[in-house]
PDB file of C-alpha atoms in Angstrom:
ATOM      1  CA  SER A   1      -2.715  12.561 -33.070  1.00  0.00           C
ATOM      2  CA  ARG A   2      -2.211   8.973 -34.265  1.00  0.00           C
ATOM      3  CA  VAL A   3      -2.059   6.176 -31.700  1.00  0.00           C
ATOM      4  CA  PRO A   4       1.271   4.440 -32.421  1.00  0.00           C
ATOM      5  CA  CYS A   5       0.007   0.881 -32.495  1.00  0.00           C
ATOM      6  CA  LYS A   6      -1.046  -1.390 -35.374  1.00  0.00           C
ATOM      7  CA  GLN A   7      -3.966  -2.816 -33.466  1.00  0.00           C
ATOM      8  CA  MET A   8      -5.228   0.649 -32.627  1.00  0.00           C
ATOM      9  CA  ASN A   9      -4.992   1.601 -36.297  1.00  0.00           C
ATOM     10  CA  GLU A  10      -7.001  -1.477 -37.272  1.00  0.00           C
ATOM     11  CA  ILE A  11      -9.700  -0.573 -34.735  1.00  0.00           C
ATOM     12  CA  ASN A  12      -9.700   2.957 -36.106  1.00  0.00           C
ATOM     13  CA  GLN A  13     -10.081   1.752 -39.704  1.00  0.00           C
ATOM     14  CA  ASN A  14     -12.707  -0.934 -39.082  1.00  0.00           C
ATOM     15  CA  PHE A  15     -14.955   1.035 -36.748  1.00  0.00           C
ATOM     16  CA  GLU A  16     -14.013   4.586 -37.678  1.00  0.00           C
ATOM     17  CA  ILE A  17     -13.128   5.474 -34.087  1.00  0.00           C
ATOM     18  CA  SER A  18     -11.046   8.604 -33.828  1.00  0.00           C
ATOM     19  CA  SER A  19      -7.764   8.665 -31.944  1.00  0.00           C
ATOM     20  CA  ASP A  20      -9.270  11.144 -29.506  1.00  0.00           C
ATOM     21  CA  LYS A  21     -12.076   8.706 -28.730  1.00  0.00           C
ATOM     22  CA  ILE A  22      -9.576   5.900 -28.180  1.00  0.00           C
ATOM     23  CA  LYS A  23      -7.627   8.088 -25.779  1.00  0.00           C
ATOM     24  CA  GLU A  24     -10.835   9.002 -23.996  1.00  0.00           C
ATOM     25  CA  LEU A  25     -11.691   5.295 -23.673  1.00  0.00           C
ATOM     26  CA  PHE A  26      -8.301   4.493 -22.130  1.00  0.00           C
ATOM     27  CA  SER A  27      -8.486   7.506 -19.849  1.00  0.00           C
ATOM     28  CA  ASN A  28     -11.874   6.442 -18.499  1.00  0.00           C
ATOM     29  CA  THR A  29     -10.969   2.790 -17.859  1.00  0.00           C
ATOM     30  CA  ALA A  30      -7.790   3.376 -15.826  1.00  0.00           C
ATOM     31  CA  ASP A  31      -6.124   6.086 -13.788  1.00  0.00           C
ATOM     32  CA  ILE A  32      -3.150   5.988 -16.130  1.00  0.00           C
ATOM     33  CA  SER A  33      -2.542   3.942 -19.286  1.00  0.00           C
ATOM     34  CA  ILE A  34       0.831   3.679 -20.981  1.00  0.00           C
ATOM     35  CA  ILE A  35       1.739   2.124 -24.320  1.00  0.00           C
ATOM     36  CA  VAL A  36       5.354   0.928 -24.330  1.00  0.00           C
ATOM     37  CA  ASP A  37       7.407  -0.990 -26.860  1.00  0.00           C
ATOM     38  CA  ARG A  38       9.843  -3.831 -26.268  1.00  0.00           C
ATOM     39  CA  SER A  39      12.663  -1.374 -25.533  1.00  0.00           C
ATOM     40  CA  ALA A  40      10.568   0.256 -22.747  1.00  0.00           C
ATOM     41  CA  LEU A  41      10.017   3.399 -24.834  1.00  0.00           C
ATOM     42  CA  ILE A  42       6.746   5.176 -24.012  1.00  0.00           C
ATOM     43  CA  ARG A  43       4.848   5.460 -27.300  1.00  0.00           C
ATOM     44  CA  ASP A  44       1.726   7.087 -25.877  1.00  0.00           C
ATOM     45  CA  LEU A  45       0.118   7.843 -22.541  1.00  0.00           C
ATOM     46  CA  PHE A  46      -3.408   8.503 -21.285  1.00  0.00           C
ATOM     47  CA  VAL A  47      -4.289  10.017 -17.902  1.00  0.00           C
ATOM     48  CA  ASN A  48      -7.704  10.023 -16.258  1.00  0.00           C
ATOM     49  CA  ASN A  49      -8.922  13.542 -15.502  1.00  0.00           C
ATOM     50  CA  ASN A  50      -9.592  12.516 -11.899  1.00  0.00           C
ATOM     51  CA  PHE A  51      -6.083  11.170 -11.400  1.00  0.00           C
ATOM     52  CA  ARG A  52      -4.201  13.636  -9.194  1.00  0.00           C
ATOM     53  CA  ILE A  53      -0.590  13.777 -10.309  1.00  0.00           C
ATOM     54  CA  ARG A  54       2.035  16.485  -9.976  1.00  0.00           C
ATOM     55  CA  SER A  55       4.345  15.149 -12.659  1.00  0.00           C
ATOM     56  CA  ASN A  56       4.068  16.489 -16.214  1.00  0.00           C
ATOM     57  CA  THR A  57       3.349  13.188 -17.970  1.00  0.00           C
ATOM     58  CA  LYS A  58       3.343  14.827 -21.403  1.00  0.00           C
ATOM     59  CA  ASN A  59       7.119  14.892 -21.101  1.00  0.00           C
ATOM     60  CA  TRP A  60       7.194  11.107 -20.718  1.00  0.00           C
ATOM     61  CA  ILE A  61       6.233  10.358 -24.331  1.00  0.00           C
ATOM     62  CA  ASN A  62       9.122   9.085 -26.496  1.00  0.00           C
ATOM     63  CA  LYS A  63      11.236   8.510 -23.385  1.00  0.00           C
ATOM     64  CA  SER A  64      12.032   5.292 -21.559  1.00  0.00           C
ATOM     65  CA  ILE A  65       9.573   4.372 -18.843  1.00  0.00           C
ATOM     66  CA  LYS A  66      12.621   3.399 -16.771  1.00  0.00           C
ATOM     67  CA  SER A  67      13.437   7.091 -16.431  1.00  0.00           C
ATOM     68  CA  TYR A  68      10.288   7.499 -14.365  1.00  0.00           C
ATOM     69  CA  LEU A  69      10.631   4.469 -12.113  1.00  0.00           C
ATOM     70  CA  THR A  70      12.415   3.767  -8.858  1.00  0.00           C
ATOM     71  CA  ARG A  71      15.379   1.389  -9.015  1.00  0.00           C
ATOM     72  CA  GLU A  72      13.361  -1.564  -7.694  1.00  0.00           C
ATOM     73  CA  SER A  73      10.585  -0.927 -10.211  1.00  0.00           C
ATOM     74  CA  VAL A  74      12.995  -0.826 -13.157  1.00  0.00           C
ATOM     75  CA  GLU A  75      13.808  -4.474 -12.496  1.00  0.00           C
ATOM     76  CA  LYS A  76      10.097  -5.343 -12.458  1.00  0.00           C
ATOM     77  CA  ILE A  77       9.369  -3.638 -15.782  1.00  0.00           C
ATOM     78  CA  GLU A  78      12.437  -5.210 -17.402  1.00  0.00           C
ATOM     79  CA  ASN A  79      11.260  -8.642 -16.302  1.00  0.00           C
ATOM     80  CA  LEU A  80       7.766  -7.945 -17.646  1.00  0.00           C
ATOM     81  CA  LEU A  81       9.011  -6.738 -21.038  1.00  0.00           C
ATOM     82  CA  SER A  82      11.283  -9.757 -21.412  1.00  0.00           C
ATOM     83  CA  HIS A  83       8.432 -12.249 -20.956  1.00  0.00           C
ATOM     84  CA  ALA A  84       5.172 -10.527 -21.944  1.00  0.00           C
ATOM     85  CA  TRP A  85       5.237 -11.730 -25.573  1.00  0.00           C
ATOM     86  CA  GLU A  86       6.155 -15.332 -24.818  1.00  0.00           C
ATOM     87  CA  GLN A  87       3.372 -17.755 -25.722  1.00  0.00           C
ATOM     88  CA  THR A  88       4.120 -19.817 -22.633  1.00  0.00           C
ATOM     89  CA  HIS A  89       3.914 -16.753 -20.388  1.00  0.00           C
ATOM     90  CA  LYS A  90       0.523 -17.079 -18.691  1.00  0.00           C
ATOM     91  CA  ASN A  91       1.180 -14.837 -15.708  1.00  0.00           C
ATOM     92  CA  ASN A  92      -0.888 -11.714 -16.271  1.00  0.00           C
ATOM     93  CA  ARG A  93      -1.124 -10.784 -12.608  1.00  0.00           C
ATOM     94  CA  PRO A  94      -0.911  -7.078 -11.738  1.00  0.00           C
ATOM     95  CA  ILE A  95       2.485  -5.656 -10.870  1.00  0.00           C
ATOM     96  CA  GLU A  96       3.034  -2.839  -8.407  1.00  0.00           C
ATOM     97  CA  ILE A  97       5.641  -0.278  -9.384  1.00  0.00           C
ATOM     98  CA  ASN A  98       6.635   3.116  -8.049  1.00  0.00           C
ATOM     99  CA  HIS A  99       6.868   6.020 -10.455  1.00  0.00           C
ATOM    100  CA  VAL A 100       9.144   8.947  -9.715  1.00  0.00           C
ATOM    101  CA  ASP A 101       9.329  12.335 -11.402  1.00  0.00           C
ATOM    102  CA  GLU A 102      12.288  14.641 -11.867  1.00  0.00           C
ATOM    103  CA  LYS A 103      11.775  16.005  -8.330  1.00  0.00           C
ATOM    104  CA  ASN A 104      11.895  12.497  -6.839  1.00  0.00           C
ATOM    105  CA  TRP A 105       8.226  12.571  -5.926  1.00  0.00           C
ATOM    106  CA  GLU A 106       7.034   8.944  -5.813  1.00  0.00           C
ATOM    107  CA  PHE A 107       3.595   7.512  -6.470  1.00  0.00           C
ATOM    108  CA  PRO A 108       2.658   3.788  -6.509  1.00  0.00           C
ATOM    109  CA  ILE A 109       0.651   2.295  -9.377  1.00  0.00           C
ATOM    110  CA  GLU A 110      -0.727  -1.215  -9.883  1.00  0.00           C
ATOM    111  CA  TYR A 111      -0.565  -2.196 -13.564  1.00  0.00           C
ATOM    112  CA  THR A 112      -2.193  -4.932 -15.585  1.00  0.00           C
ATOM    113  CA  TYR A 113      -0.908  -5.429 -19.107  1.00  0.00           C
ATOM    114  CA  THR A 114      -2.165  -6.426 -22.552  1.00  0.00           C
ATOM    115  CA  THR A 115      -0.012  -7.132 -25.597  1.00  0.00           C
ATOM    116  CA  LEU A 116      -1.443  -5.059 -28.449  1.00  0.00           C
ATOM    117  CA  ASP A 117       0.745  -6.462 -31.214  1.00  0.00           C
ATOM    118  CA  GLU A 118       4.191  -7.994 -31.653  1.00  0.00           C
ATOM    119  CA  THR A 119       5.969  -4.820 -30.522  1.00  0.00           C
ATOM    120  CA  THR A 120       3.710  -2.871 -28.160  1.00  0.00           C
ATOM    121  CA  LEU A 121       2.236  -3.396 -24.723  1.00  0.00           C
ATOM    122  CA  LEU A 122      -0.601  -1.572 -22.962  1.00  0.00           C
ATOM    123  CA  LEU A 123      -0.138  -0.960 -19.237  1.00  0.00           C
ATOM    124  CA  SER A 124      -3.392  -0.082 -17.450  1.00  0.00           C
ATOM    125  CA  GLY A 125      -2.706   1.423 -14.055  1.00  0.00           C
ATOM    126  CA  ARG A 126      -4.637   1.935 -10.827  1.00  0.00           C
ATOM    127  CA  ASP A 127      -3.550   4.573  -8.328  1.00  0.00           C
ATOM    128  CA  LEU A 128      -2.441   2.947  -5.055  1.00  0.00           C
ATOM    129  CA  ARG A 129      -1.793   6.129  -3.088  1.00  0.00           C
ATOM    130  CA  ASN A 130      -5.048   5.933  -1.119  1.00  0.00           C
ATOM    131  CA  ALA A 131      -4.327   2.320  -0.217  1.00  0.00           C
ATOM    132  CA  ALA A 132      -0.743   3.199   0.684  1.00  0.00           C
ATOM    133  CA  GLU A 133      -1.875   6.100   2.848  1.00  0.00           C
ATOM    134  CA  MET A 134      -4.412   3.899   4.638  1.00  0.00           C
ATOM    135  CA  GLN A 135      -1.766   1.231   5.198  1.00  0.00           C
ATOM    136  CA  GLN A 136       0.583   3.835   6.647  1.00  0.00           C
ATOM    137  CA  GLN A 137      -2.173   5.077   8.946  1.00  0.00           C
ATOM    138  CA  LEU A 138      -2.703   1.515  10.183  1.00  0.00           C
ATOM    139  CA  VAL A 139       1.031   1.125  10.788  1.00  0.00           C
ATOM    140  CA  ASN A 140       1.126   4.423  12.690  1.00  0.00           C
ATOM    141  CA  ALA A 141      -1.880   3.366  14.771  1.00  0.00           C
ATOM    142  CA  GLN A 142      -0.221   0.053  15.589  1.00  0.00           C
ATOM    143  CA  LEU A 143       2.988   1.796  16.612  1.00  0.00           C
ATOM    144  CA  SER A 144       1.005   4.209  18.769  1.00  0.00           C
ATOM    145  CA  LEU A 145      -0.810   1.328  20.483  1.00  0.00           C
ATOM    146  CA  GLU A 146       2.469  -0.475  21.123  1.00  0.00           C
ATOM    147  CA  LYS A 147       3.950   2.701  22.573  1.00  0.00           C
ATOM    148  CA  GLU A 148       0.953   3.183  24.870  1.00  0.00           C
ATOM    149  CA  TYR A 149       1.111  -0.467  25.887  1.00  0.00           C
ATOM    150  CA  GLU A 150       4.788  -0.142  26.789  1.00  0.00           C
ATOM    151  CA  LYS A 151       3.948   2.980  28.812  1.00  0.00           C
ATOM    152  CA  TYR A 152       1.162   1.085  30.592  1.00  0.00           C
ATOM    153  CA  ARG A 153       3.496  -1.810  31.347  1.00  0.00           C
ATOM    154  CA  GLY A 154       5.941   0.659  32.876  1.00  0.00           C
ATOM    155  CA  TYR A 155       3.230   2.135  35.094  1.00  0.00           C
ATOM    156  CA  ASP A 156       2.003  -1.326  36.054  1.00  0.00           C
ATOM    157  CA  THR A 157       5.494  -2.449  37.016  1.00  0.00           C
ATOM    158  CA  ARG A 158       6.085   0.624  39.182  1.00  0.00           C
ATOM    159  CA  PHE A 159       2.658   0.170  40.822  1.00  0.00           C
ATOM    160  CA  ARG A 160       3.431  -3.472  41.592  1.00  0.00           C
ATOM    161  CA  VAL A 161       6.774  -2.550  43.186  1.00  0.00           C
ATOM    162  CA  LEU A 162       5.126   0.118  45.366  1.00  0.00           C
ATOM    163  CA  LEU A 163       2.303  -2.243  46.332  1.00  0.00           C
ATOM    164  CA  ASP A 164       4.598  -5.107  47.308  1.00  0.00           C
ATOM    165  CA  ASN A 165       6.952  -2.873  49.248  1.00  0.00           C
ATOM    166  CA  SER A 166       4.245  -1.112  51.194  1.00  0.00           C
ATOM    167  CA  SER A 167       4.180  -1.710  54.949  1.00  0.00           C
ATOM    168  CA  GLU A 168       0.395  -1.478  54.864  1.00  0.00           C
ATOM    169  CA  ASN A 169      -2.055  -4.249  54.015  1.00  0.00           C
ATOM    170  CA  ILE A 170      -3.642  -3.129  50.736  1.00  0.00           C
ATOM    171  CA  PHE A 171      -6.231  -4.672  48.461  1.00  0.00           C
ATOM    172  CA  ILE A 172      -8.216  -3.029  45.674  1.00  0.00           C
ATOM    173  CA  VAL A 173     -11.873  -3.886  45.103  1.00  0.00           C
ATOM    174  CA  ASN A 174     -14.029  -3.260  42.050  1.00  0.00           C
ATOM    175  CA  ALA A 175     -16.943  -1.202  43.370  1.00  0.00           C
ATOM    176  CA  ASN A 176     -19.351  -2.583  40.754  1.00  0.00           C
ATOM    177  CA  THR A 177     -18.572  -6.303  40.973  1.00  0.00           C
ATOM    178  CA  GLY A 178     -17.164  -6.638  44.488  1.00  0.00           C
ATOM    179  CA  GLN A 179     -14.154  -8.528  43.156  1.00  0.00           C
ATOM    180  CA  ILE A 180     -10.626  -8.038  44.446  1.00  0.00           C
ATOM    181  CA  THR A 181      -8.668  -6.707  41.493  1.00  0.00           C
ATOM    182  CA  ASP A 182      -5.292  -6.397  43.212  1.00  0.00           C
ATOM    183  CA  ALA A 183      -3.574  -6.820  46.580  1.00  0.00           C
ATOM    184  CA  ASN A 184      -0.123  -7.131  48.090  1.00  0.00           C
ATOM    185  CA  GLU A 185       1.477 -10.186  49.608  1.00  0.00           C
ATOM    186  CA  SER A 186       0.963  -9.042  53.185  1.00  0.00           C
ATOM    187  CA  THR A 187      -2.791  -8.754  52.641  1.00  0.00           C
ATOM    188  CA  ALA A 188      -2.967 -12.232  51.086  1.00  0.00           C
ATOM    189  CA  LYS A 189      -1.131 -13.710  54.077  1.00  0.00           C
ATOM    190  CA  LEU A 190      -3.416 -11.849  56.482  1.00  0.00           C
ATOM    191  CA  LEU A 191      -6.474 -13.339  54.760  1.00  0.00           C
ATOM    192  CA  GLY A 192      -4.884 -16.776  54.593  1.00  0.00           C
ATOM    193  CA  PHE A 193      -4.621 -16.970  50.816  1.00  0.00           C
ATOM    194  CA  ASP A 194      -1.911 -17.088  48.216  1.00  0.00           C
ATOM    195  CA  LEU A 195      -1.807 -13.845  46.212  1.00  0.00           C
ATOM    196  CA  ILE A 196      -2.689 -15.201  42.768  1.00  0.00           C
ATOM    197  CA  PRO A 197      -5.895 -17.087  43.818  1.00  0.00           C
ATOM    198  CA  LEU A 198      -6.951 -14.002  45.740  1.00  0.00           C
ATOM    199  CA  ILE A 199      -7.002 -11.791  42.662  1.00  0.00           C
ATOM    200  CA  ASN A 200     -10.454 -11.671  40.977  1.00  0.00           C
ATOM    201  CA  SER A 201     -12.064 -13.488  43.882  1.00  0.00           C
ATOM    202  CA  ASP A 202     -15.229 -12.091  45.459  1.00  0.00           C
ATOM    203  CA  LEU A 203     -14.953 -10.058  48.622  1.00  0.00           C
ATOM    204  CA  HIS A 204     -17.288 -11.619  51.172  1.00  0.00           C
TER     205      HIS A 204
END
């Protein structure tokens, strides 16, 4: 099949590189590469064999890329296509967009872009799902730690109430260091100390 791009045709003519080889090159340098025109129409698409995707990307060709983007990502691609060919546009930083298939299954991709000629743009994408999954795992771990901390604070508060309301003189000593780790007010008064200075002091 012919790659629908003047620059690709020139490469093909000058170096006698077949279209299949060009597709193989794109497929090996990115997880997913998409050639779009100014109207956001997908002219061609190349997928790395190692890129795990459940959407049938062959159906994307000759359709608008907007049909396979979330609402927020449509705005990003529209902004890119409106400025990519401007000579004063120097911002070639990657953009992160979320693709969506007909079953609303989303997958995040980070794209860099290259203008191939006056009408077509090459988007070279990197799969962000592993990074997104790791980020979610970190968020879940943080939430779990916060939950455990809140549980600990609840236990600590109840322990403090029981300790302070006990009629007995109680102090707790670390068996390894000999330091007083906790006590109630009645014990501090008995020993002739204020409670706070007593905590973490050595038991003599």
